[in-house]
PDB file of C-alpha atoms and ligand atoms in Angstrom:
ATOM      1  CA  MET A   1      -0.022  -0.143  -0.183  1.00 48.00           C
ATOM      2  CA  SER A   2       1.246   4.147  -0.793  1.00 66.00           C
ATOM      3  CA  GLU A   3       2.515   5.719   2.094  1.00 69.00           C
ATOM      4  CA  ALA A   4       0.384   8.601   3.024  1.00 85.00           C
ATOM      5  CA  LEU A   5       1.268  12.045   2.368  1.00 94.00           C
ATOM      6  CA  SER A   6       1.512  14.780   4.909  1.00 96.00           C
ATOM      7  CA  SER A   7      -0.380  18.176   4.349  1.00 97.00           C
ATOM      8  CA  THR A   8       3.054  19.897   4.192  1.00 97.00           C
ATOM      9  CA  LEU A   9       4.174  17.710   1.631  1.00 98.00           C
ATOM     10  CA  LEU A  10       0.836  18.224  -0.383  1.00 98.00           C
ATOM     11  CA  GLU A  11       1.176  21.901  -0.709  1.00 98.00           C
ATOM     12  CA  LYS A  12       4.655  21.611  -1.626  1.00 98.00           C
ATOM     13  CA  ILE A  13       3.816  19.375  -4.489  1.00 98.00           C
ATOM     14  CA  GLU A  14       1.175  21.807  -5.240  1.00 98.00           C
ATOM     15  CA  ALA A  15       3.995  24.786  -5.141  1.00 98.00           C
ATOM     16  CA  VAL A  16       5.965  22.586  -7.588  1.00 98.00           C
ATOM     17  CA  LYS A  17       3.542  22.243  -9.837  1.00 98.00           C
ATOM     18  CA  GLN A  18       2.928  25.815 -10.182  1.00 98.00           C
ATOM     19  CA  ARG A  19       6.234  26.504 -10.551  1.00 97.00           C
ATOM     20  CA  LEU A  20       6.975  24.476 -13.274  1.00 98.00           C
ATOM     21  CA  ARG A  21       3.473  25.761 -15.034  1.00 98.00           C
ATOM     22  CA  SER A  22       5.004  29.206 -14.404  1.00 96.00           C
ATOM     23  CA  THR A  23       8.010  28.180 -15.783  1.00 97.00           C
ATOM     24  CA  TRP A  24       6.981  27.147 -19.104  1.00 97.00           C
ATOM     25  CA  GLN A  25       4.946  30.487 -19.334  1.00 97.00           C
ATOM     26  CA  SER A  26       7.853  32.784 -18.525  1.00 96.00           C
ATOM     27  CA  TYR A  27      10.151  30.462 -20.745  1.00 96.00           C
ATOM     28  CA  PRO A  28       7.974  29.187 -23.673  1.00 90.00           C
ATOM     29  CA  GLN A  29      10.218  26.499 -25.718  1.00 90.00           C
ATOM     30  CA  GLN A  30      13.843  28.086 -23.699  1.00 97.00           C
ATOM     31  CA  VAL A  31      13.937  26.434 -21.100  1.00 98.00           C
ATOM     32  CA  VAL A  32      14.902  22.569 -20.235  1.00 98.00           C
ATOM     33  CA  PHE A  33      15.557  20.144 -17.703  1.00 98.00           C
ATOM     34  CA  ALA A  34      18.729  18.732 -16.728  1.00 98.00           C
ATOM     35  CA  ASN A  35      17.716  15.118 -15.375  1.00 98.00           C
ATOM     36  CA  SER A  36      20.322  13.105 -13.739  1.00 96.00           C
ATOM     37  CA  LEU A  37      17.929  10.136 -12.912  1.00 97.00           C
ATOM     38  CA  GLY A  38      18.809  10.668  -8.895  1.00 95.00           C
ATOM     39  CA  ALA A  39      16.077  10.581  -6.555  1.00 96.00           C
ATOM     40  CA  GLU A  40      14.763  14.050  -6.602  1.00 97.00           C
ATOM     41  CA  ASP A  41      14.823  14.267 -10.622  1.00 97.00           C
ATOM     42  CA  VAL A  42      12.590  10.964 -10.831  1.00 98.00           C
ATOM     43  CA  VAL A  43      10.115  13.344  -8.478  1.00 98.00           C
ATOM     44  CA  LEU A  44      10.357  16.442 -10.885  1.00 98.00           C
ATOM     45  CA  THR A  45      10.490  13.805 -13.743  1.00 98.00           C
ATOM     46  CA  HIS A  46       7.039  12.997 -12.783  1.00 98.00           C
ATOM     47  CA  LEU A  47       5.638  16.054 -12.033  1.00 98.00           C
ATOM     48  CA  ILE A  48       6.686  17.606 -15.773  1.00 98.00           C
ATOM     49  CA  ALA A  49       4.987  14.605 -17.171  1.00 98.00           C
ATOM     50  CA  GLU A  50       1.861  15.154 -15.091  1.00 98.00           C
ATOM     51  CA  VAL A  51       1.655  19.376 -15.708  1.00 98.00           C
ATOM     52  CA  VAL A  52       4.021  20.256 -18.373  1.00 97.00           C
ATOM     53  CA  PRO A  53       4.903  17.084 -20.482  1.00 97.00           C
ATOM     54  CA  GLU A  54       5.882  19.500 -23.353  1.00 97.00           C
ATOM     55  CA  LEU A  55       8.865  20.882 -21.219  1.00 97.00           C
ATOM     56  CA  PRO A  56      12.211  19.048 -22.483  1.00 97.00           C
ATOM     57  CA  MET A  57      15.270  17.412 -20.805  1.00 98.00           C
ATOM     58  CA  PHE A  58      18.332  15.808 -21.456  1.00 98.00           C
ATOM     59  CA  VAL A  59      20.381  13.396 -19.516  1.00 98.00           C
ATOM     60  CA  LEU A  60      24.159  13.657 -19.741  1.00 98.00           C
ATOM     61  CA  ASP A  61      25.760   9.990 -20.620  1.00 98.00           C
ATOM     62  CA  THR A  62      29.718  10.294 -19.328  1.00 98.00           C
ATOM     63  CA  GLY A  63      30.014   7.093 -20.542  1.00 98.00           C
ATOM     64  CA  ARG A  64      30.797   5.928 -17.289  1.00 98.00           C
ATOM     65  CA  LEU A  65      27.546   6.004 -15.972  1.00 98.00           C
ATOM     66  CA  PRO A  66      26.035   2.732 -13.285  1.00 97.00           C
ATOM     67  CA  GLU A  67      24.120   0.132 -15.122  1.00 98.00           C
ATOM     68  CA  GLU A  68      21.674   0.634 -12.921  1.00 98.00           C
ATOM     69  CA  THR A  69      21.301   4.101 -13.943  1.00 98.00           C
ATOM     70  CA  LEU A  70      21.192   3.716 -17.568  1.00 98.00           C
ATOM     71  CA  SER A  71      18.247   1.097 -17.022  1.00 98.00           C
ATOM     72  CA  LEU A  72      16.528   4.045 -14.895  1.00 98.00           C
ATOM     73  CA  LEU A  73      16.609   5.845 -18.251  1.00 98.00           C
ATOM     74  CA  GLU A  74      15.177   3.167 -20.388  1.00 98.00           C
ATOM     75  CA  GLN A  75      12.377   2.775 -17.497  1.00 98.00           C
ATOM     76  CA  VAL A  76      11.782   6.526 -17.784  1.00 98.00           C
ATOM     77  CA  GLN A  77      11.253   6.394 -21.622  1.00 96.00           C
ATOM     78  CA  GLN A  78       8.497   3.796 -21.486  1.00 97.00           C
ATOM     79  CA  GLN A  79       6.791   4.853 -18.772  1.00 97.00           C
ATOM     80  CA  TYR A  80       6.365   8.415 -19.812  1.00 97.00           C
ATOM     81  CA  PRO A  81       6.190   8.242 -23.572  1.00 96.00           C
ATOM     82  CA  SER A  82       4.791  11.679 -24.292  1.00 95.00           C
ATOM     83  CA  LEU A  83       8.390  13.334 -22.237  1.00 97.00           C
ATOM     84  CA  GLN A  84      10.903  14.408 -24.919  1.00 89.00           C
ATOM     85  CA  VAL A  85      13.879  12.830 -22.974  1.00 97.00           C
ATOM     86  CA  GLN A  86      17.582  13.890 -25.193  1.00 98.00           C
ATOM     87  CA  VAL A  87      20.681  11.752 -24.251  1.00 98.00           C
ATOM     88  CA  TYR A  88      24.295  14.052 -24.490  1.00 98.00           C
ATOM     89  CA  TYR A  89      27.282  12.105 -24.981  1.00 98.00           C
ATOM     90  CA  PRO A  90      30.864  13.328 -24.870  1.00 98.00           C
ATOM     91  CA  GLU A  91      32.589  14.885 -27.684  1.00 98.00           C
ATOM     92  CA  ALA A  92      34.531  11.839 -29.125  1.00 98.00           C
ATOM     93  CA  THR A  93      37.600  13.290 -30.367  1.00 98.00           C
ATOM     94  CA  GLU A  94      38.051  15.261 -27.097  1.00 98.00           C
ATOM     95  CA  LEU A  95      37.326  12.049 -25.310  1.00 98.00           C
ATOM     96  CA  GLU A  96      39.421   9.655 -27.542  1.00 98.00           C
ATOM     97  CA  ALA A  97      42.591  12.434 -26.549  1.00 98.00           C
ATOM     98  CA  PHE A  98      42.239  12.802 -22.874  1.00 98.00           C
ATOM     99  CA  VAL A  99      41.695   9.206 -22.298  1.00 98.00           C
ATOM    100  CA  ARG A 100      45.236   8.423 -24.506  1.00 98.00           C
ATOM    101  CA  ALA A 101      47.147  11.180 -22.691  1.00 98.00           C
ATOM    102  CA  GLU A 102      45.667  10.701 -19.111  1.00 98.00           C
ATOM    103  CA  GLY A 103      44.831   6.778 -18.785  1.00 98.00           C
ATOM    104  CA  ILE A 104      41.230   5.748 -18.583  1.00 97.00           C
ATOM    105  CA  ASN A 105      41.149   6.615 -14.699  1.00 97.00           C
ATOM    106  CA  PRO A 106      43.050   9.507 -14.030  1.00 97.00           C
ATOM    107  CA  PHE A 107      40.255  11.387 -11.215  1.00 95.00           C
ATOM    108  CA  TYR A 108      42.224   9.358  -8.380  1.00 94.00           C
ATOM    109  CA  ARG A 109      45.504  11.150  -9.427  1.00 95.00           C
ATOM    110  CA  SER A 110      44.684  14.439  -8.565  1.00 93.00           C
ATOM    111  CA  GLN A 111      41.711  16.929  -8.231  1.00 92.00           C
ATOM    112  CA  ALA A 112      42.744  18.437 -11.630  1.00 95.00           C
ATOM    113  CA  LEU A 113      41.962  15.574 -13.900  1.00 96.00           C
ATOM    114  CA  ARG A 114      39.205  14.555 -11.748  1.00 95.00           C
ATOM    115  CA  LYS A 115      37.984  18.160 -13.278  1.00 95.00           C
ATOM    116  CA  ALA A 116      39.373  17.337 -16.507  1.00 97.00           C
ATOM    117  CA  CYS A 117      37.010  14.449 -16.875  1.00 97.00           C
ATOM    118  CA  CYS A 118      34.495  16.259 -15.375  1.00 96.00           C
ATOM    119  CA  GLN A 119      35.090  18.842 -18.246  1.00 97.00           C
ATOM    120  CA  VAL A 120      35.157  16.751 -20.859  1.00 98.00           C
ATOM    121  CA  ARG A 121      32.877  13.842 -19.874  1.00 98.00           C
ATOM    122  CA  LYS A 122      30.294  16.272 -18.799  1.00 97.00           C
ATOM    123  CA  LEU A 123      30.613  20.010 -18.870  1.00 96.00           C
ATOM    124  CA  GLU A 124      31.130  20.062 -22.136  1.00 97.00           C
ATOM    125  CA  PRO A 125      28.143  18.381 -22.938  1.00 98.00           C
ATOM    126  CA  LEU A 126      25.998  20.010 -21.229  1.00 97.00           C
ATOM    127  CA  LYS A 127      27.472  23.161 -22.757  1.00 96.00           C
ATOM    128  CA  ARG A 128      25.917  21.557 -25.956  1.00 98.00           C
ATOM    129  CA  ALA A 129      22.838  20.934 -23.979  1.00 98.00           C
ATOM    130  CA  LEU A 130      22.120  24.356 -22.666  1.00 98.00           C
ATOM    131  CA  THR A 131      22.792  26.402 -25.811  1.00 97.00           C
ATOM    132  CA  GLY A 132      20.019  28.396 -26.898  1.00 97.00           C
ATOM    133  CA  GLN A 133      18.029  27.964 -23.482  1.00 98.00           C
ATOM    134  CA  GLN A 134      17.671  31.021 -21.199  1.00 98.00           C
ATOM    135  CA  ALA A 135      16.840  28.833 -18.122  1.00 98.00           C
ATOM    136  CA  TRP A 136      17.379  25.527 -16.846  1.00 98.00           C
ATOM    137  CA  ILE A 137      15.763  23.636 -14.078  1.00 98.00           C
ATOM    138  CA  THR A 138      17.640  21.183 -11.872  1.00 97.00           C
ATOM    139  CA  GLY A 139      16.666  18.677  -8.887  1.00 96.00           C
ATOM    140  CA  LEU A 140      18.941  20.962  -6.259  1.00 94.00           C
ATOM    141  CA  ARG A 141      17.791  21.048  -2.482  1.00 94.00           C
ATOM    142  CA  ARG A 142      19.327  22.733   0.374  1.00 92.00           C
ATOM    143  CA  GLU A 143      19.884  20.095   2.586  1.00 85.00           C
ATOM    144  CA  GLN A 144      22.108  17.596  -0.049  1.00 76.00           C
ATOM    145  CA  SER A 145      25.260  19.127   1.072  1.00 64.00           C
ATOM    146  CA  VAL A 146      27.814  21.889   2.117  1.00 64.00           C
ATOM    147  CA  THR A 147      28.004  23.271  -1.150  1.00 63.00           C
ATOM    148  CA  ARG A 148      24.117  23.323  -1.806  1.00 68.00           C
ATOM    149  CA  ASP A 149      22.821  24.601   1.527  1.00 73.00           C
ATOM    150  CA  ALA A 150      22.355  28.403  -0.717  1.00 80.00           C
ATOM    151  CA  VAL A 151      20.058  27.127  -3.374  1.00 88.00           C
ATOM    152  CA  GLU A 152      17.023  29.515  -4.113  1.00 91.00           C
ATOM    153  CA  PHE A 153      14.335  28.616  -6.436  1.00 95.00           C
ATOM    154  CA  SER A 154      15.425  30.589  -8.260  1.00 95.00           C
ATOM    155  CA  GLU A 155      18.779  32.180  -9.054  1.00 95.00           C
ATOM    156  CA  TRP A 156      21.286  33.977 -12.144  1.00 95.00           C
ATOM    157  CA  ASP A 157      23.970  31.010 -12.859  1.00 95.00           C
ATOM    158  CA  ALA A 158      26.581  32.947 -14.092  1.00 94.00           C
ATOM    159  CA  SER A 159      28.918  30.119 -15.189  1.00 92.00           C
ATOM    160  CA  GLN A 160      25.957  29.385 -17.817  1.00 93.00           C
ATOM    161  CA  GLY A 161      24.594  32.716 -18.005  1.00 95.00           C
ATOM    162  CA  LEU A 162      21.283  31.512 -17.381  1.00 96.00           C
ATOM    163  CA  GLN A 163      18.593  31.105 -14.690  1.00 97.00           C
ATOM    164  CA  LYS A 164      18.568  28.007 -13.001  1.00 96.00           C
ATOM    165  CA  LEU A 165      15.174  27.366 -11.162  1.00 97.00           C
ATOM    166  CA  ASN A 166      15.380  24.803  -8.261  1.00 97.00           C
ATOM    167  CA  PRO A 167      11.666  23.735  -7.521  1.00 97.00           C
ATOM    168  CA  LEU A 168      12.747  21.224  -5.227  1.00 97.00           C
ATOM    169  CA  ALA A 169      15.352  23.680  -3.161  1.00 96.00           C
ATOM    170  CA  ASP A 170      13.000  23.380   0.071  1.00 95.00           C
ATOM    171  CA  TRP A 171      12.368  19.695  -0.122  1.00 97.00           C
ATOM    172  CA  SER A 172      13.690  17.148   2.583  1.00 95.00           C
ATOM    173  CA  GLU A 173      15.031  13.995   2.042  1.00 92.00           C
ATOM    174  CA  ALA A 174      12.385  12.330   3.837  1.00 95.00           C
ATOM    175  CA  GLU A 175       9.534  14.543   1.413  1.00 97.00           C
ATOM    176  CA  VAL A 176      11.292  13.197  -1.724  1.00 97.00           C
ATOM    177  CA  TRP A 177      10.721   9.021  -0.917  1.00 96.00           C
ATOM    178  CA  SER A 178       7.793  10.076   0.111  1.00 97.00           C
ATOM    179  CA  PHE A 179       6.373  11.099  -3.429  1.00 98.00           C
ATOM    180  CA  ILE A 180       8.517   8.467  -5.010  1.00 97.00           C
ATOM    181  CA  ARG A 181       6.708   5.546  -2.899  1.00 97.00           C
ATOM    182  CA  HIS A 182       3.275   7.235  -3.152  1.00 97.00           C
ATOM    183  CA  PHE A 183       3.617   7.314  -6.689  1.00 97.00           C
ATOM    184  CA  GLN A 184       5.236   4.493  -7.256  1.00 97.00           C
ATOM    185  CA  VAL A 185       7.792   6.646  -9.316  1.00 98.00           C
ATOM    186  CA  PRO A 186      10.786   4.167 -11.110  1.00 98.00           C
ATOM    187  CA  TYR A 187      14.364   5.021  -8.706  1.00 98.00           C
ATOM    188  CA  ASN A 188      17.889   3.966  -9.425  1.00 97.00           C
ATOM    189  CA  ALA A 189      18.037   0.577  -7.792  1.00 97.00           C
ATOM    190  CA  LEU A 190      21.373   1.980  -6.181  1.00 96.00           C
ATOM    191  CA  HIS A 191      19.132   3.486  -4.109  1.00 95.00           C
ATOM    192  CA  ASP A 192      18.380   0.489  -2.275  1.00 95.00           C
ATOM    193  CA  ARG A 193      22.291  -0.343  -2.322  1.00 93.00           C
ATOM    194  CA  HIS A 194      22.719   2.912   0.017  1.00 91.00           C
ATOM    195  CA  TYR A 195      23.871   4.683  -2.609  1.00 90.00           C
ATOM    196  CA  PRO A 196      21.806   8.025  -2.169  1.00 85.00           C
ATOM    197  CA  SER A 197      23.537  10.419  -4.488  1.00 86.00           C
ATOM    198  CA  ILE A 198      24.524   8.794  -7.700  1.00 92.00           C
ATOM    199  CA  GLY A 199      27.274   9.540 -10.241  1.00 94.00           C
ATOM    200  CA  CYS A 200      29.923   8.016 -12.526  1.00 96.00           C
ATOM    201  CA  ALA A 201      30.381   4.447 -11.265  1.00 96.00           C
ATOM    202  CA  PRO A 202      33.965   4.922 -10.656  1.00 95.00           C
ATOM    203  CA  CYS A 203      33.396   8.007  -8.588  1.00 93.00           C
ATOM    204  CA  THR A 204      30.540   6.837  -6.428  1.00 92.00           C
ATOM    205  CA  ARG A 205      29.985   4.614  -3.679  1.00 90.00           C
ATOM    206  CA  ALA A 206      27.986   3.180  -0.906  1.00 90.00           C
ATOM    207  CA  ILE A 207      27.860   5.714   2.406  1.00 87.00           C
ATOM    208  CA  THR A 208      27.591   4.148   5.973  1.00 86.00           C
ATOM    209  CA  VAL A 209      25.464   4.779   8.807  1.00 82.00           C
ATOM    210  CA  GLY A 210      25.722   8.728   9.836  1.00 81.00           C
ATOM    211  CA  GLU A 211      27.756  10.106   6.243  1.00 81.00           C
ATOM    212  CA  ASP A 212      26.626  12.507   4.460  1.00 78.00           C
ATOM    213  CA  VAL A 213      24.477  11.973   1.678  1.00 76.00           C
ATOM    214  CA  ARG A 214      27.170  13.308  -0.691  1.00 78.00           C
ATOM    215  CA  ALA A 215      29.962  11.673   0.678  1.00 79.00           C
ATOM    216  CA  GLY A 216      29.679   8.700  -1.508  1.00 80.00           C
ATOM    217  CA  ARG A 217      30.696  11.151  -4.377  1.00 80.00           C
ATOM    218  CA  TRP A 218      34.639  11.925  -4.990  1.00 82.00           C
ATOM    219  CA  TRP A 219      35.074  10.569  -1.250  1.00 80.00           C
ATOM    220  CA  TRP A 220      38.800  10.787  -1.736  1.00 79.00           C
ATOM    221  CA  GLU A 221      38.161  14.499  -2.310  1.00 82.00           C
ATOM    222  CA  ASN A 222      37.688  17.635   0.485  1.00 72.00           C
ATOM    223  CA  PRO A 223      33.313  17.717   1.277  1.00 69.00           C
ATOM    224  CA  GLU A 224      33.868  21.439  -0.196  1.00 68.00           C
ATOM    225  CA  ASN A 225      35.325  20.769  -3.354  1.00 64.00           C
ATOM    226  CA  ARG A 226      32.707  17.441  -3.983  1.00 66.00           C
ATOM    227  CA  GLU A 227      30.863  18.949  -7.204  1.00 67.00           C
ATOM    228  CA  CYS A 228      31.790  18.365 -10.761  1.00 66.00           C
ATOM    229  CA  GLY A 229      31.054  22.103 -12.013  1.00 67.00           C
ATOM    230  CA  LEU A 230      27.837  21.441 -13.414  1.00 75.00           C
ATOM    231  CA  HIS A 231      26.314  23.455  -9.960  1.00 73.00           C
ATOM    232  CA  ALA A 232      29.158  25.953  -9.285  1.00 65.00           C
ATOM    233  CA  ALA A 233      27.657  28.366  -6.996  1.00 55.00           C
ATOM    234  CA  SER A 234      25.412  30.871  -8.468  1.00 50.00           C
ATOM    235  CA  SER A 235      24.533  34.596  -7.342  1.00 40.00           C
ATOM    236  CA  VAL A 236      21.289  34.736  -6.221  1.00 37.00           C
ATOM    237  CA  ILE A 237      18.818  37.270  -7.989  1.00 34.00           C
ATOM    238  CA  PRO A 238      14.930  35.355  -7.457  1.00 35.00           C
ATOM    239  CA  LEU A 239      12.956  36.122 -10.010  1.00 32.00           C
ATOM    240  CA  LYS A 240       8.685  35.823  -9.442  1.00 30.00           C
ATOM    241  CA  SER A 241       7.663  33.952  -6.417  1.00 31.00           C
ATOM    242  CA  ASN A 242       9.578  30.314  -7.446  1.00 31.00           C
TER     243      ASN A 242
HETATM  244  S1  LIG B   1      32.337  12.045 -12.373  1.00 63.59           S
HETATM  245 FE1  LIG B   1      34.313  10.720 -12.253  1.00 63.59          FE
HETATM  246  S2  LIG B   1      34.309   9.638 -14.220  1.00 63.59           S
HETATM  247 FE2  LIG B   1      32.588  10.687 -14.215  1.00 63.59          FE
HETATM  248  S3  LIG B   1      33.667  12.621 -15.852  1.00 63.59           S
HETATM  249 FE3  LIG B   1      33.512  13.410 -13.430  1.00 63.59          FE
HETATM  250  S4  LIG B   1      36.228  12.457 -12.964  1.00 63.59           S
HETATM  251 FE4  LIG B   1      35.093  11.845 -14.777  1.00 63.59          FE
END
């Protein structure tokens, strides 16, 4: 039997639906959802399918994603056939040159090499995915980590030159999972194996009790640096009510 939703969560769900509708009205044809297929992003996928299925989304396939993430992508495409899900891949020539120069797993050797790998496999495809847009939507939440505690519903993303919309900014992890269970939303099987935050396979591990939810990402680095550059700190310029 599905889990009952609290009145607080029901209100938050309605608020997100309203944010999605007003986003599509504010940026018709020029907003896109960056779908990482994480727990927050399957919530947004479900809500976008319900209220604005015409809003496009993309997935960055770095070439190093876990098999479970690719299986989830297949599930999402089958369960929400009305959605437009574009998959972006690294630029082949650039990636081949990087691997030839640095090897297949250079990210453990230094933070500079880890960032270089993220640049080729994530940031360059992200740049292409965001070309021509005025705004992008993410599933960032304030609670996720020390690097995300100032996330706003709407903020100026200077690194991308776009407005960045984070409709789940005020959601708790428990609310995300209540939603997933209640609506039986497909999610990554790794979440059931103690992977709260999932990225590329070689850079993600399971966490243990008491660890931060992002502790399994680039665990060999300092917590303050554990971002790949997709979500550089934004300058906050709130827009409208979202
Ligand atoms: S998360 Fe790891 S494998 Fe994926 S792009 Fe970044 S450094 Fe490379």
